[in-house]
JSON list of C-alpha atoms in Angstrom, two decimals:
[
{"chain": "S", "resi": 262, "resn": "MET", "atom": "CA", "xyz": [6.78, -39.69, 156.57]},
{"chain": "S", "resi": 263, "resn": "THR", "atom": "CA", "xyz": [4.30, -40.77, 159.28]},
{"chain": "S", "resi": 264, "resn": "VAL", "atom": "CA", "xyz": [3.55, -44.55, 159.47]},
{"chain": "S", "resi": 265, "resn": "PRO", "atom": "CA", "xyz": [-0.24, -45.05, 160.24]},
{"chain": "S", "resi": 266, "resn": "ARG", "atom": "CA", "xyz": [-0.91, -47.12, 163.33]},
{"chain": "S", "resi": 267, "resn": "ILE", "atom": "CA", "xyz": [-3.90, -49.39, 163.91]},
{"chain": "S", "resi": 268, "resn": "ASN", "atom": "CA", "xyz": [-4.78, -49.76, 167.70]},
{"chain": "S", "resi": 269, "resn": "LEU", "atom": "CA", "xyz": [-7.30, -52.20, 168.83]},
{"chain": "S", "resi": 270, "resn": "SER", "atom": "CA", "xyz": [-8.45, -52.61, 172.30]},
{"chain": "S", "resi": 271, "resn": "ILE", "atom": "CA", "xyz": [-10.36, -55.68, 173.47]},
{"chain": "S", "resi": 272, "resn": "ARG", "atom": "CA", "xyz": [-12.18, -56.29, 176.56]},
{"chain": "S", "resi": 273, "resn": "LEU", "atom": "CA", "xyz": [-13.11, -60.03, 177.41]},
{"chain": "S", "resi": 274, "resn": "GLY", "atom": "CA", "xyz": [-14.92, -58.99, 180.63]},
{"chain": "S", "resi": 275, "resn": "PRO", "atom": "CA", "xyz": [-14.29, -56.91, 183.85]},
{"chain": "S", "resi": 276, "resn": "MET", "atom": "CA", "xyz": [-10.93, -58.74, 184.45]},
{"chain": "S", "resi": 277, "resn": "VAL", "atom": "CA", "xyz": [-9.45, -59.30, 181.06]},
{"chain": "S", "resi": 278, "resn": "HIS", "atom": "CA", "xyz": [-8.32, -56.60, 178.56]},
{"chain": "S", "resi": 279, "resn": "PHE", "atom": "CA", "xyz": [-5.63, -56.65, 175.79]},
{"chain": "S", "resi": 280, "resn": "GLU", "atom": "CA", "xyz": [-4.53, -54.32, 173.11]},
{"chain": "S", "resi": 281, "resn": "VAL", "atom": "CA", "xyz": [-3.22, -55.14, 169.59]},
{"chain": "S", "resi": 282, "resn": "GLN", "atom": "CA", "xyz": [-1.12, -52.58, 167.63]},
{"chain": "S", "resi": 283, "resn": "GLY", "atom": "CA", "xyz": [-0.05, -52.74, 163.94]},
{"chain": "S", "resi": 284, "resn": "GLU", "atom": "CA", "xyz": [0.99, -50.80, 161.00]},
{"chain": "S", "resi": 285, "resn": "ASN", "atom": "CA", "xyz": [-1.49, -52.57, 158.80]},
{"chain": "S", "resi": 286, "resn": "CYS", "atom": "CA", "xyz": [-4.26, -55.01, 158.90]},
{"chain": "S", "resi": 287, "resn": "THR", "atom": "CA", "xyz": [-2.08, -58.10, 158.03]},
{"chain": "S", "resi": 288, "resn": "GLN", "atom": "CA", "xyz": [-0.06, -57.28, 161.29]},
{"chain": "S", "resi": 289, "resn": "VAL", "atom": "CA", "xyz": [-3.42, -57.02, 163.32]},
{"chain": "S", "resi": 290, "resn": "ALA", "atom": "CA", "xyz": [-4.76, -60.20, 161.99]},
{"chain": "S", "resi": 291, "resn": "GLU", "atom": "CA", "xyz": [-1.49, -62.17, 162.58]},
{"chain": "S", "resi": 292, "resn": "ALA", "atom": "CA", "xyz": [-1.77, -60.84, 166.24]},
{"chain": "S", "resi": 293, "resn": "LEU", "atom": "CA", "xyz": [-5.24, -61.96, 166.65]},
{"chain": "S", "resi": 294, "resn": "GLN", "atom": "CA", "xyz": [-4.79, -65.42, 165.20]},
{"chain": "S", "resi": 295, "resn": "GLY", "atom": "CA", "xyz": [-4.68, -66.92, 168.87]},
{"chain": "S", "resi": 296, "resn": "PHE", "atom": "CA", "xyz": [-7.72, -64.77, 169.94]},
{"chain": "S", "resi": 297, "resn": "GLU", "atom": "CA", "xyz": [-10.25, -67.61, 169.49]},
{"chain": "S", "resi": 298, "resn": "LYS", "atom": "CA", "xyz": [-8.13, -70.11, 171.66]},
{"chain": "S", "resi": 299, "resn": "LEU", "atom": "CA", "xyz": [-7.51, -67.26, 174.10]},
{"chain": "S", "resi": 300, "resn": "ASN", "atom": "CA", "xyz": [-11.36, -66.61, 174.37]},
{"chain": "S", "resi": 301, "resn": "LEU", "atom": "CA", "xyz": [-12.00, -70.22, 174.90]},
{"chain": "S", "resi": 302, "resn": "ILE", "atom": "CA", "xyz": [-9.40, -70.52, 177.78]},
{"chain": "S", "resi": 303, "resn": "VAL", "atom": "CA", "xyz": [-10.62, -67.38, 179.52]},
{"chain": "S", "resi": 304, "resn": "GLU", "atom": "CA", "xyz": [-14.26, -68.55, 179.48]},
{"chain": "S", "resi": 305, "resn": "ALA", "atom": "CA", "xyz": [-13.24, -71.97, 180.85]},
{"chain": "S", "resi": 306, "resn": "MET", "atom": "CA", "xyz": [-11.32, -70.35, 183.55]},
{"chain": "S", "resi": 307, "resn": "PHE", "atom": "CA", "xyz": [-14.16, -68.15, 184.52]},
{"chain": "S", "resi": 308, "resn": "SER", "atom": "CA", "xyz": [-16.73, -70.93, 184.37]},
{"chain": "S", "resi": 309, "resn": "ASP", "atom": "CA", "xyz": [-14.49, -73.16, 186.61]},
{"chain": "S", "resi": 310, "resn": "LEU", "atom": "CA", "xyz": [-14.08, -70.32, 188.96]},
{"chain": "S", "resi": 311, "resn": "ALA", "atom": "CA", "xyz": [-17.90, -69.67, 189.19]},
{"chain": "S", "resi": 312, "resn": "GLY", "atom": "CA", "xyz": [-18.51, -73.25, 189.72]},
{"chain": "S", "resi": 313, "resn": "ARG", "atom": "CA", "xyz": [-16.41, -73.33, 192.63]},
{"chain": "S", "resi": 314, "resn": "VAL", "atom": "CA", "xyz": [-17.63, -70.22, 194.14]},
{"chain": "S", "resi": 315, "resn": "TYR", "atom": "CA", "xyz": [-21.36, -71.19, 193.51]},
{"chain": "S", "resi": 316, "resn": "PRO", "atom": "CA", "xyz": [-21.47, -74.96, 193.35]},
{"chain": "S", "resi": 317, "resn": "ASP", "atom": "CA", "xyz": [-25.18, -75.17, 193.46]},
{"chain": "S", "resi": 318, "resn": "GLY", "atom": "CA", "xyz": [-25.52, -72.75, 190.54]},
{"chain": "S", "resi": 319, "resn": "GLU", "atom": "CA", "xyz": [-27.31, -70.02, 192.51]},
{"chain": "S", "resi": 320, "resn": "VAL", "atom": "CA", "xyz": [-25.92, -66.58, 192.90]},
{"chain": "S", "resi": 321, "resn": "PRO", "atom": "CA", "xyz": [-26.86, -65.18, 196.26]},
{"chain": "S", "resi": 322, "resn": "PRO", "atom": "CA", "xyz": [-28.73, -61.77, 196.08]},
{"chain": "S", "resi": 323, "resn": "VAL", "atom": "CA", "xyz": [-26.80, -58.66, 196.71]},
{"chain": "S", "resi": 324, "resn": "ALA", "atom": "CA", "xyz": [-27.92, -56.17, 199.21]},
{"chain": "S", "resi": 325, "resn": "PRO", "atom": "CA", "xyz": [-28.62, -52.78, 198.15]},
{"chain": "S", "resi": 326, "resn": "GLU", "atom": "CA", "xyz": [-25.94, -50.04, 198.54]},
{"chain": "S", "resi": 327, "resn": "GLU", "atom": "CA", "xyz": [-26.81, -47.42, 201.29]},
{"chain": "S", "resi": 328, "resn": "THR", "atom": "CA", "xyz": [-26.47, -43.90, 200.22]},
{"chain": "S", "resi": 329, "resn": "PRO", "atom": "CA", "xyz": [-25.62, -41.35, 202.79]}
]
């Protein structure tokens, strides 16, 4: 007998990605219980990083890429 699997892939941005697997919705829901807290922690970390890199709040313009 083949057991069905649920695979859930979540990307929180270009640097944060995780996957959750389970055999039923209950298992997946239990695995995601801390997701809200994780999301808040990641948001705080990147907001802090952005504030340190761009303390005045302004992002410098990006030069256009040159194509050969």
